[in-house]
Short mmCIF file of C-alpha atoms in Angstrom, two decimals:
data_model
loop_
_atom_site.label_atom_id
_atom_site.label_comp_id
_atom_site.label_asym_id
_atom_site.label_seq_id
_atom_site.Cartn_x
_atom_site.Cartn_y
_atom_site.Cartn_z
CA UNK N 1 0.06 0.05 0.10
CA UNK N 2 1.53 3.69 -0.69
CA UNK N 3 0.33 4.98 2.66
CA UNK N 4 1.31 2.83 5.27
CA UNK N 5 -1.64 0.87 5.71
CA UNK N 6 -1.74 -1.28 9.50
CA UNK N 7 -2.44 -4.40 9.02
CA UNK N 8 -2.77 -8.07 11.02
CA UNK N 9 -1.61 -10.82 9.01
CA UNK N 10 -3.18 -13.76 10.33
CA UNK N 11 -1.51 -16.81 8.55
CA UNK N 12 -0.22 -20.64 8.05
CA UNK N 13 0.08 -23.30 11.08
CA UNK N 14 1.97 -26.60 11.29
CA UNK N 15 0.32 -27.37 15.12
CA UNK N 16 1.84 -29.79 17.31
CA UNK N 17 0.71 -31.18 19.62
CA UNK N 18 2.33 -33.39 23.19
CA UNK N 19 0.50 -35.91 24.18
CA UNK N 20 2.07 -37.40 27.14
CA UNK N 21 2.47 -40.64 28.76
CA UNK N 22 -1.14 -39.78 31.79
CA UNK N 23 -3.55 -39.57 28.99
CA UNK N 24 -6.49 -42.35 29.16
CA UNK N 25 -5.95 -42.53 25.27
CA UNK N 26 -9.88 -44.11 25.25
CA UNK N 27 -10.98 -41.13 26.80
CA UNK N 28 -8.60 -38.18 24.19
CA UNK N 29 -8.76 -39.92 21.44
CA UNK N 30 -12.05 -39.00 20.10
CA UNK N 31 -11.04 -35.12 21.08
CA UNK N 32 -7.24 -35.73 19.95
CA UNK N 33 -9.21 -36.55 16.08
CA UNK N 34 -11.27 -34.24 16.00
CA UNK N 35 -8.85 -31.33 16.41
CA UNK N 36 -6.37 -33.90 13.24
CA UNK N 37 -9.61 -33.53 11.12
CA UNK N 38 -11.14 -30.39 11.86
CA UNK N 39 -13.07 -29.34 8.67
CA UNK N 40 -10.76 -32.26 7.06
CA UNK N 41 -7.93 -30.67 8.22
CA UNK N 42 -8.36 -26.87 6.56
CA UNK N 43 -8.67 -24.82 9.17
CA UNK N 44 -5.32 -22.50 10.14
CA UNK N 45 -5.17 -23.75 13.43
CA UNK N 46 -5.72 -27.77 13.08
CA UNK N 47 -3.38 -30.16 15.10
CA UNK N 48 -1.31 -31.72 12.30
CA UNK N 49 1.59 -33.18 14.24
CA UNK N 50 1.34 -35.61 17.05
CA UNK N 51 3.76 -36.05 19.67
CA UNK N 52 2.86 -39.08 21.12
CA UNK N 53 4.68 -40.44 24.50
CA UNK N 54 6.74 -43.71 22.96
CA UNK N 55 4.59 -46.28 26.40
CA UNK N 56 1.14 -45.36 25.02
CA UNK N 57 1.94 -44.23 21.18
CA UNK N 58 0.95 -47.56 19.77
CA UNK N 59 -2.01 -47.36 21.84
CA UNK N 60 -2.88 -43.95 20.46
CA UNK N 61 -1.89 -44.31 16.71
CA UNK N 62 -4.45 -47.85 17.06
CA UNK N 63 -7.50 -45.39 18.34
CA UNK N 64 -6.92 -43.18 16.00
CA UNK N 65 -7.42 -45.73 12.76
CA UNK N 66 -10.25 -47.31 14.34
CA UNK N 67 -12.02 -43.43 13.98
CA UNK N 68 -10.92 -42.84 11.57
CA UNK N 69 -11.91 -45.86 9.85
CA UNK N 70 -14.96 -45.80 10.24
CA UNK N 71 -15.86 -41.93 9.33
CA UNK N 72 -18.09 -41.50 6.40
CA UNK N 73 -16.63 -38.89 3.88
CA UNK N 74 -18.73 -37.39 1.01
CA UNK N 75 -21.52 -34.64 0.06
CA UNK N 76 -22.17 -32.14 3.27
CA UNK N 77 -25.36 -32.30 2.26
CA UNK N 78 -26.31 -35.97 2.07
CA UNK N 79 -27.46 -37.52 6.06
CA UNK N 80 -24.21 -39.50 8.35
CA UNK N 81 -21.07 -37.79 6.16
CA UNK N 82 -18.52 -36.70 8.74
CA UNK N 83 -15.69 -34.98 5.75
CA UNK N 84 -15.65 -33.49 2.76
CA UNK N 85 -13.86 -32.22 0.19
CA UNK N 86 -10.38 -30.77 -0.11
CA UNK N 87 -11.02 -26.90 -1.42
CA UNK N 88 -9.76 -27.22 -4.84
CA UNK N 89 -7.01 -29.23 -7.06
CA UNK N 90 -4.47 -27.15 -5.54
CA UNK N 91 -4.70 -28.65 -2.61
CA UNK N 92 -5.86 -31.49 -3.38
CA UNK N 93 -2.30 -32.26 -4.71
CA UNK N 94 -0.27 -31.28 -2.22
CA UNK N 95 -1.95 -33.35 -0.04
CA UNK N 96 -1.15 -36.19 -3.30
CA UNK N 97 2.32 -35.53 -2.98
CA UNK N 98 3.34 -35.17 1.34
CA UNK N 99 1.22 -38.50 1.35
CA UNK N 100 3.52 -40.25 -1.75
CA UNK N 101 6.67 -38.59 -0.21
CA UNK N 102 5.85 -39.70 3.43
CA UNK N 103 5.80 -43.50 1.30
CA UNK N 104 8.82 -42.83 -0.10
CA UNK N 105 10.58 -42.01 3.33
CA UNK N 106 8.92 -45.31 5.08
CA UNK N 107 5.79 -43.83 6.67
CA UNK N 108 3.55 -46.17 8.30
CA UNK N 109 0.11 -45.52 6.77
CA UNK N 110 -2.33 -46.91 9.41
CA UNK N 111 -5.44 -45.71 6.77
CA UNK N 112 -6.18 -43.95 4.34
CA UNK N 113 -3.26 -42.44 1.82
CA UNK N 114 -5.86 -42.78 -1.58
CA UNK N 115 -7.76 -40.26 -3.58
CA UNK N 116 -10.62 -41.72 -3.62
CA UNK N 117 -12.66 -41.35 -7.64
CA UNK N 118 -15.78 -39.61 -8.01
CA UNK N 119 -16.21 -36.32 -8.48
CA UNK N 120 -15.10 -33.46 -6.28
CA UNK N 121 -11.59 -33.79 -4.98
CA UNK N 122 -11.75 -36.36 -2.13
CA UNK N 123 -8.87 -38.04 0.43
CA UNK N 124 -9.41 -40.61 2.54
CA UNK N 125 -8.55 -39.32 5.91
CA UNK N 126 -4.65 -40.53 6.48
CA UNK N 127 -2.40 -41.34 9.32
CA UNK N 128 0.66 -42.40 8.90
CA UNK N 129 2.63 -43.58 12.68
CA UNK N 130 6.69 -43.43 12.43
CA UNK N 131 8.01 -40.07 10.63
CA UNK N 132 10.23 -37.69 12.10
CA UNK N 133 11.60 -33.94 12.09
CA UNK N 134 12.44 -34.00 9.20
CA UNK N 135 9.95 -35.05 7.32
CA UNK N 136 8.36 -32.96 4.78
CA UNK N 137 4.69 -34.59 5.98
CA UNK N 138 5.63 -33.73 9.80
CA UNK N 139 7.55 -30.52 8.40
CA UNK N 140 5.28 -28.78 6.21
CA UNK N 141 1.58 -27.71 6.97
CA UNK N 142 -0.68 -30.16 4.47
CA UNK N 143 -3.86 -28.65 4.98
CA UNK N 144 -5.54 -31.75 4.61
CA UNK N 145 -7.27 -35.27 5.53
CA UNK N 146 -2.98 -36.76 6.20
CA UNK N 147 -1.49 -35.89 9.56
CA UNK N 148 1.60 -37.63 11.21
CA UNK N 149 1.96 -39.08 14.18
CA UNK N 150 5.25 -39.59 15.90
CA UNK N 151 6.69 -41.01 18.90
CA UNK N 152 9.28 -39.23 21.42
CA UNK N 153 10.45 -40.13 24.83
CA UNK N 154 11.47 -36.89 26.70
CA UNK N 155 9.34 -33.80 26.76
CA UNK N 156 11.71 -31.07 27.14
CA UNK N 157 12.94 -32.90 24.33
CA UNK N 158 9.95 -32.79 22.27
CA UNK N 159 9.16 -29.60 23.24
CA UNK N 160 12.23 -28.38 21.48
CA UNK N 161 11.54 -30.80 18.57
CA UNK N 162 8.55 -28.50 18.39
CA UNK N 163 8.81 -25.01 18.36
CA UNK N 164 11.53 -25.43 16.15
CA UNK N 165 9.16 -25.87 12.95
CA UNK N 166 9.18 -22.07 10.65
CA UNK N 167 4.85 -21.69 11.47
CA UNK N 168 3.61 -20.81 15.71
CA UNK N 169 0.30 -20.22 15.44
CA UNK N 170 -1.25 -23.16 17.56
CA UNK N 171 -0.20 -25.85 19.85
CA UNK N 172 -1.05 -28.22 22.48
CA UNK N 173 -1.02 -30.66 26.06
CA UNK N 174 -2.56 -33.55 26.86
CA UNK N 175 -2.63 -34.65 30.33
CA UNK N 176 -4.90 -35.85 32.85
CA UNK N 177 -2.88 -33.32 34.63
CA UNK N 178 -3.61 -30.08 33.78
CA UNK N 179 -1.67 -28.40 35.59
CA UNK N 180 1.11 -29.96 34.29
CA UNK N 181 0.04 -29.29 31.42
CA UNK N 182 -0.53 -25.63 31.48
CA UNK N 183 3.28 -25.05 32.34
CA UNK N 184 4.35 -27.57 29.79
CA UNK N 185 2.00 -25.55 26.76
CA UNK N 186 3.31 -21.80 28.15
CA UNK N 187 6.33 -23.22 26.35
CA UNK N 188 5.71 -23.79 23.74
CA UNK N 189 5.53 -21.06 20.68
CA UNK N 190 2.60 -20.27 19.59
CA UNK N 191 0.30 -17.38 19.60
CA UNK N 192 -2.03 -20.28 21.31
CA UNK N 193 -2.03 -23.11 23.54
CA UNK N 194 -4.46 -25.25 24.81
CA UNK N 195 -4.77 -27.95 26.85
CA UNK N 196 -6.88 -31.07 26.77
CA UNK N 197 -8.02 -29.67 22.81
CA UNK N 198 -7.27 -28.16 20.11
CA UNK N 199 -8.30 -24.65 18.10
CA UNK N 200 -11.25 -23.51 19.76
CA UNK N 201 -11.58 -20.24 19.35
CA UNK N 202 -14.00 -16.92 21.80
CA UNK N 203 -14.36 -14.00 20.89
CA UNK N 204 -12.94 -12.53 23.82
CA UNK N 205 -9.82 -14.26 23.65
CA UNK N 206 -6.96 -12.95 21.00
CA UNK N 207 -5.51 -15.26 18.69
CA UNK N 208 -2.77 -15.08 16.42
CA UNK N 209 0.70 -15.51 15.45
CA UNK N 210 4.23 -15.77 16.01
CA UNK N 211 7.97 -16.75 13.75
CA UNK N 212 6.26 -17.24 10.44
CA UNK N 213 2.17 -17.83 11.73
CA UNK N 214 1.77 -13.75 11.43
CA UNK N 215 1.38 -10.82 12.87
CA UNK N 216 0.05 -9.17 15.83
CA UNK N 217 -3.62 -9.96 16.77
CA UNK N 218 -7.72 -10.69 16.47
CA UNK N 219 -10.40 -10.80 18.64
CA UNK N 220 -10.69 -9.04 22.61
CA UNK N 221 -9.34 -5.80 23.54
CA UNK N 222 -5.41 -6.32 22.27
CA UNK N 223 -8.03 -7.43 19.18
CA UNK N 224 -9.10 -3.67 19.05
CA UNK N 225 -5.80 -2.48 20.10
CA UNK N 226 -4.70 -3.25 16.73
CA UNK N 227 -6.36 -0.56 15.39
CA UNK N 228 -4.71 2.63 17.77
CA UNK N 229 -1.78 4.42 17.97
CA UNK N 230 0.05 5.18 21.27
CA UNK N 231 1.60 8.59 21.61
CA UNK N 232 3.77 10.00 24.07
CA UNK N 233 3.09 12.94 25.37
CA UNK N 234 6.05 14.82 27.21
CA UNK N 235 5.88 17.07 30.20
CA UNK N 236 8.87 18.97 31.61
CA UNK N 237 8.82 19.61 34.57
#
């Protein structure tokens, strides 16, 4: 703009969720699945990479893939449909390329992995295990129905790994100890940190990203202040 227009930017995200060893897998798996596949993975603050403690890794993989296997994908105007299409052909190709990259990298596909034949841009709900940081599906934002589940053993190390990504929109900690989870969540380098949920927004809470995920915030008093300027007044004594 030619007039130094004030703006805020809410950009992409590659939100990390960290699941501690003390969770009840059967109880939290449906909520985690919702965070992963909300709007078919097509929101900036979807949970896009899930770090799960080694002691419950296989159990969580099994629980999430069981949910995905029973999800109905299709036209949202039809009864029973839970996930719809990818928004356009270009984005579908991004998801397909990331799936191919994950297969080439040795990812273990627990479910999905394929385009759904027929009219429209549909892709199976896909969960990939056994990838690590550095693989494209972990490091890049897919913005679609494909997510990696990454194994970890040390909490301090995994928080550092989660923070290595250039994005910083949202993040979450999942634990039966909410106080401990809240302390850990504050160490995540992101604009919003959730405990035992992911992606929940409300009009009185500021929302925005850090690093490459944006400038400024929206919502709440802080969002309103983005449209104001500070005047400094000095009066000599």
